[in-house]
C-alpha cells in the first residue's frame, strides 16, 4: 500500500448490553453526529456476559474510541478495566468506557453527573450546598445520585426503599452522610427534605404509579423525577399542584451522554429543545 495515502478513518463508538434494543443511546449519539456533521458512527452491540471481555477487546482492535455500557454489564466491566474513576469505583458500576490508543480501558460513571447537570440546566442558580435530600429507590441510579449529591455538597441524603436491605447497603458504602429512612415513615420524614427524588421505576409507562404521599413536603422543596417516559409523570403533576418546583428525567438521560460524546467524537454537544424533542419522539 502507498504509505503516503492517509485515510480519514471515522470516529467509532457504541453501546454494549443484553438486551440492547431498548437503549436510547444510539438515537441520541447519531442525532448529534448528524447535527454536527461528524465523520463517525455509534453502534449498538448485543453482548452477553460470556462474551463481554472478548467483545471489548475486538472493539479496541477495530479502532473504537469507547462504548457506553448498559444492563447487565455495568458492574462486571470494572474488573476488566485498566483504570476506574473514583466516582465509578464509589458507585460500583460504570456506564462509559474510554479506550486509549495503547488499548487500555478506562471506566467512568456519568449518571450522577447527568443528574446534577440536569438540575443546573433547569435551575442555573441551584445550590446543593447544605441541602437535605430524600431519595426514593435503592437501585443503580439511586446509588449514583446519592454519591453525586454528596460530592456536590449536600448535607444529608436519606434513602428509602421498598426493600430496606438495598438502601442499607448504599448507606454503608457511601458513609455517614447517607442514612436509611424506613419506607413506611418516609411520608413524615419528607418534611425535612429540600430535594425529593424519585429514583424508583414507579411512574414509568407500564409500571405502577409513584405510591408515596408528598403532601407534607416543604413549600421550597424541589421534586426531581428521573423517570423520563412519560416526560411529565404523575408525581411531577402532583408536585406542581402543591406549587413545588419540578425537574423531569429526560435531561439526565441526555446529560449523562455528554462526556462520552465529547471524548469519542471530539465535540461538546449542546442540549437544546430540539435534542429533547427528538429523543422522546
Ligand atoms: P433498578 O436498579 O432496577 O432499581 C429499581 C428501583 O425501583 C428499586 O429501588 C426498586 O425497589 C424500585 N421499585 C420498582 N418497582 C417498585 C414498586 N412497585 N414500588 C416501590 N419501589 C419499586 O433501576 P434503576 O436503574 O435504578 O432505574 C430506576 C428508574 O430510573 C427506571 O425507571 C429508569 O428508567 C430510570 N432511570 C432514568 C435515568 C435517566 O437518565 N433519566 C437513568 C437511569 C434510570 P426494590 O429494591 O424494592 O425492588
Coordinates of N, CA and C in Angstrom, one line a residue, residues 45-135:
X45 N -24.4 -2.9 20.2 CA -24.0 -4.3 20.1 C -24.7 -5.1 21.2
X46 N -25.3 -6.2 20.8 CA -25.8 -7.1 21.8 C -24.7 -8.0 22.3
X47 N -24.3 -7.9 23.5 CA -23.1 -8.6 24.0 C -23.5 -9.4 25.3
X48 N -23.4 -10.7 25.3 CA -23.7 -11.4 26.5 C -22.6 -11.4 27.5
X49 N -22.9 -11.8 28.7 CA -21.8 -11.8 29.8 C -20.6 -12.7 29.4
X50 N -20.9 -13.8 28.8 CA -19.8 -14.7 28.4 C -18.9 -14.1 27.4
X51 N -19.4 -13.2 26.6 CA -18.6 -12.6 25.5 C -18.1 -11.2 25.8
X52 N -18.3 -10.8 27.1 CA -18.0 -9.4 27.4 C -16.6 -9.0 27.1
X53 N -15.6 -9.7 27.7 CA -14.2 -9.4 27.6 C -13.8 -9.4 26.1
X54 N -14.1 -10.5 25.5 CA -13.6 -10.7 24.1 C -14.2 -9.6 23.2
X55 N -15.5 -9.3 23.4 CA -16.2 -8.3 22.6 C -15.5 -6.9 22.8
X56 N -15.2 -6.6 24.0 CA -14.5 -5.3 24.2 C -13.1 -5.3 23.6
X57 N -12.4 -6.4 23.7 CA -11.1 -6.4 23.0 C -11.2 -6.3 21.5
X58 N -12.2 -6.9 21.0 CA -12.5 -6.8 19.5 C -12.7 -5.4 19.1
X59 N -13.5 -4.7 19.9 CA -13.9 -3.3 19.6 C -12.6 -2.4 19.6
X60 N -11.8 -2.7 20.6 CA -10.5 -2.0 20.7 C -9.7 -2.2 19.5
X61 N -9.6 -3.5 19.1 CA -8.8 -3.9 17.9 C -9.3 -3.2 16.6
X62 N -10.6 -3.0 16.6 CA -11.3 -2.4 15.4 C -11.1 -0.9 15.4
X63 N -10.6 -0.3 16.4 CA -10.3 1.1 16.4 C -11.4 1.9 17.1
X64 N -12.3 1.3 17.9 CA -13.3 2.0 18.6 C -12.6 2.9 19.7
X65 N -13.2 4.1 19.9 CA -12.7 5.0 20.9 C -13.3 4.7 22.3
X66 N -14.4 3.9 22.3 CA -15.0 3.6 23.6 C -16.4 3.2 23.4
X67 N -17.1 2.9 24.5 CA -18.5 2.4 24.5 C -19.3 2.9 25.7
X68 N -20.6 3.0 25.6 CA -21.4 3.0 26.7 C -21.7 1.6 27.1
X69 N -22.0 1.4 28.4 CA -22.3 0.1 28.9 C -23.6 0.1 29.6
X70 N -24.5 -0.9 29.3 CA -25.8 -1.0 29.9 C -26.0 -2.4 30.5
X71 N -27.2 -2.6 31.0 CA -27.5 -3.9 31.7 C -27.1 -5.0 30.8
X72 N -26.5 -6.1 31.3 CA -26.2 -6.4 32.7 C -24.7 -6.2 33.0
X73 N -24.0 -5.3 32.3 CA -22.5 -5.3 32.3 C -21.9 -4.2 33.2
X74 N -22.8 -3.3 33.8 CA -22.3 -2.1 34.4 C -21.3 -2.4 35.5
X75 N -21.5 -3.5 36.3 CA -20.6 -3.8 37.4 C -19.4 -4.6 36.8
X76 N -19.7 -5.6 36.0 CA -18.7 -6.5 35.5 C -17.5 -5.8 34.8
X77 N -17.8 -4.7 34.1 CA -16.7 -4.0 33.3 C -15.7 -3.5 34.2
X78 N -16.0 -3.2 35.5 CA -15.0 -2.7 36.4 C -13.8 -3.6 36.6
X79 N -14.0 -4.9 36.5 CA -12.9 -5.9 36.7 C -12.1 -6.0 35.4
X80 N -12.7 -5.6 34.3 CA -11.9 -5.7 33.0 C -11.1 -4.4 32.8
X81 N -11.5 -3.3 33.4 CA -10.9 -2.0 33.1 C -9.5 -1.9 33.7
X82 N -8.7 -1.1 33.0 CA -7.3 -0.9 33.5 C -7.3 0.2 34.5
X83 N -8.3 1.2 34.4 CA -8.4 2.2 35.4 C -9.9 2.5 35.6
X84 N -10.2 2.9 36.8 CA -11.6 3.2 37.1 C -11.6 4.6 37.8
X85 N -12.5 5.5 37.4 CA -12.6 6.8 38.1 C -13.1 6.6 39.5
X86 N -12.8 7.6 40.4 CA -13.2 7.5 41.8 C -14.8 7.3 41.9
X87 N -15.5 8.1 41.0 CA -16.9 8.1 41.1 C -17.5 6.7 40.7
X88 N -16.9 6.1 39.7 CA -17.4 4.8 39.2 C -17.0 3.7 40.3
X89 N -15.9 3.9 40.9 CA -15.5 2.9 42.0 C -16.4 3.0 43.2
X90 N -16.8 4.3 43.5 CA -17.7 4.5 44.7 C -19.1 4.0 44.4
X91 N -19.5 4.1 43.1 CA -20.9 3.7 42.7 C -20.8 2.1 42.5
X92 N -19.7 1.6 42.2 CA -19.6 0.2 41.9 C -20.1 -0.2 40.6
X93 N -20.1 0.8 39.6 CA -20.6 0.5 38.3 C -20.1 1.5 37.3
X94 N -20.0 1.2 36.1 CA -19.5 2.1 35.0 C -20.6 2.1 33.9
X95 N -20.8 3.3 33.3 CA -21.7 3.3 32.1 C -20.9 3.8 30.9
X96 N -19.7 4.2 31.1 CA -18.9 4.8 29.9 C -17.5 4.2 30.0
X97 N -17.0 3.7 28.8 CA -15.6 3.2 28.7 C -14.9 4.0 27.7
X98 N -13.7 4.4 28.0 CA -12.8 5.1 27.0 C -11.6 4.1 26.7
X99 N -11.3 4.0 25.4 CA -10.2 3.1 25.0 C -9.1 4.0 24.6
X100 N -7.9 3.7 25.2 CA -6.7 4.6 24.8 C -6.1 4.0 23.5
X101 N -5.2 4.7 22.9 CA -4.5 4.3 21.7 C -3.7 3.0 22.0
X102 N -3.2 2.9 23.2 CA -2.4 1.7 23.5 C -3.3 0.5 23.9
X103 N -4.6 0.7 23.8 CA -5.5 -0.4 24.1 C -6.0 -0.6 25.5
X104 N -5.7 0.5 26.3 CA -6.1 0.4 27.7 C -7.6 0.8 27.9
X105 N -8.3 0.3 28.9 CA -9.7 0.6 29.1 C -9.9 1.4 30.4
X106 N -10.5 2.6 30.2 CA -10.7 3.5 31.4 C -12.2 3.5 31.6
X107 N -12.7 3.2 32.8 CA -14.1 3.1 33.1 C -14.6 4.3 33.9
X108 N -15.7 4.9 33.6 CA -16.3 6.0 34.3 C -17.8 5.8 34.5
X109 N -18.4 6.6 35.4 CA -19.8 6.6 35.6 C -20.3 8.0 35.5
X110 N -21.2 8.3 34.5 CA -21.6 9.7 34.3 C -23.1 9.9 34.7
X111 N -23.7 8.9 35.3 CA -25.1 9.0 35.7 C -25.3 10.1 36.7
X112 N -24.4 10.2 37.7 CA -24.5 11.2 38.7 C -24.3 12.6 38.1
X113 N -23.3 12.7 37.2 CA -23.0 13.9 36.5 C -24.3 14.4 35.8
X114 N -24.9 13.4 35.1 CA -26.1 13.7 34.3 C -27.2 14.3 35.2
X115 N -27.4 13.7 36.4 CA -28.4 14.1 37.3 C -28.2 15.5 37.8
X116 N -27.0 15.8 38.2 CA -26.6 17.1 38.7 C -26.8 18.2 37.6
X117 N -26.2 17.9 36.4 CA -26.2 18.8 35.3 C -27.6 19.1 34.9
X118 N -28.5 18.1 34.9 CA -29.9 18.3 34.5 C -30.6 19.4 35.4
X119 N -30.3 19.3 36.7 CA -30.9 20.3 37.6 C -30.3 21.7 37.3
X120 N -29.0 21.7 37.1 CA -28.4 23.0 36.8 C -28.9 23.6 35.5
X121 N -29.1 22.8 34.5 CA -29.7 23.3 33.2 C -31.1 23.9 33.5
X122 N -31.9 23.3 34.4 CA -33.3 23.7 34.6 C -33.3 24.9 35.6
X123 N -32.4 24.9 36.6 CA -32.4 25.9 37.6 C -30.9 26.3 37.8
X124 N -30.4 27.2 36.9 CA -29.0 27.5 36.9 C -28.4 28.0 38.2
X125 N -29.1 28.6 39.1 CA -28.5 29.1 40.3 C -28.8 28.1 41.5
X126 N -29.2 26.9 41.1 CA -29.4 25.9 42.2 C -28.2 25.6 43.0
X127 N -28.3 25.7 44.3 CA -27.1 25.5 45.2 C -27.3 24.2 46.0
X128 N -26.5 23.2 45.8 CA -26.7 21.9 46.5 C -26.1 22.0 47.9
X129 N -25.3 23.0 48.2 CA -24.6 23.1 49.5 C -25.6 23.1 50.7
X130 N -25.3 22.2 51.6 CA -26.1 22.1 52.9 C -27.5 21.7 52.7
X131 N -27.9 21.1 51.6 CA -29.3 20.7 51.4 C -29.5 19.3 52.0
X132 N -30.8 19.0 52.3 CA -31.1 17.7 52.8 C -31.9 17.0 51.6
X133 N -31.5 15.8 51.3 CA -32.1 15.1 50.1 C -32.8 13.8 50.6
X134 N -33.9 13.5 50.0 CA -34.6 12.2 50.2 C -34.7 11.5 48.9
X135 N -34.1 10.3 48.8 CA -34.2 9.6 47.6 C -35.1 8.4 47.8

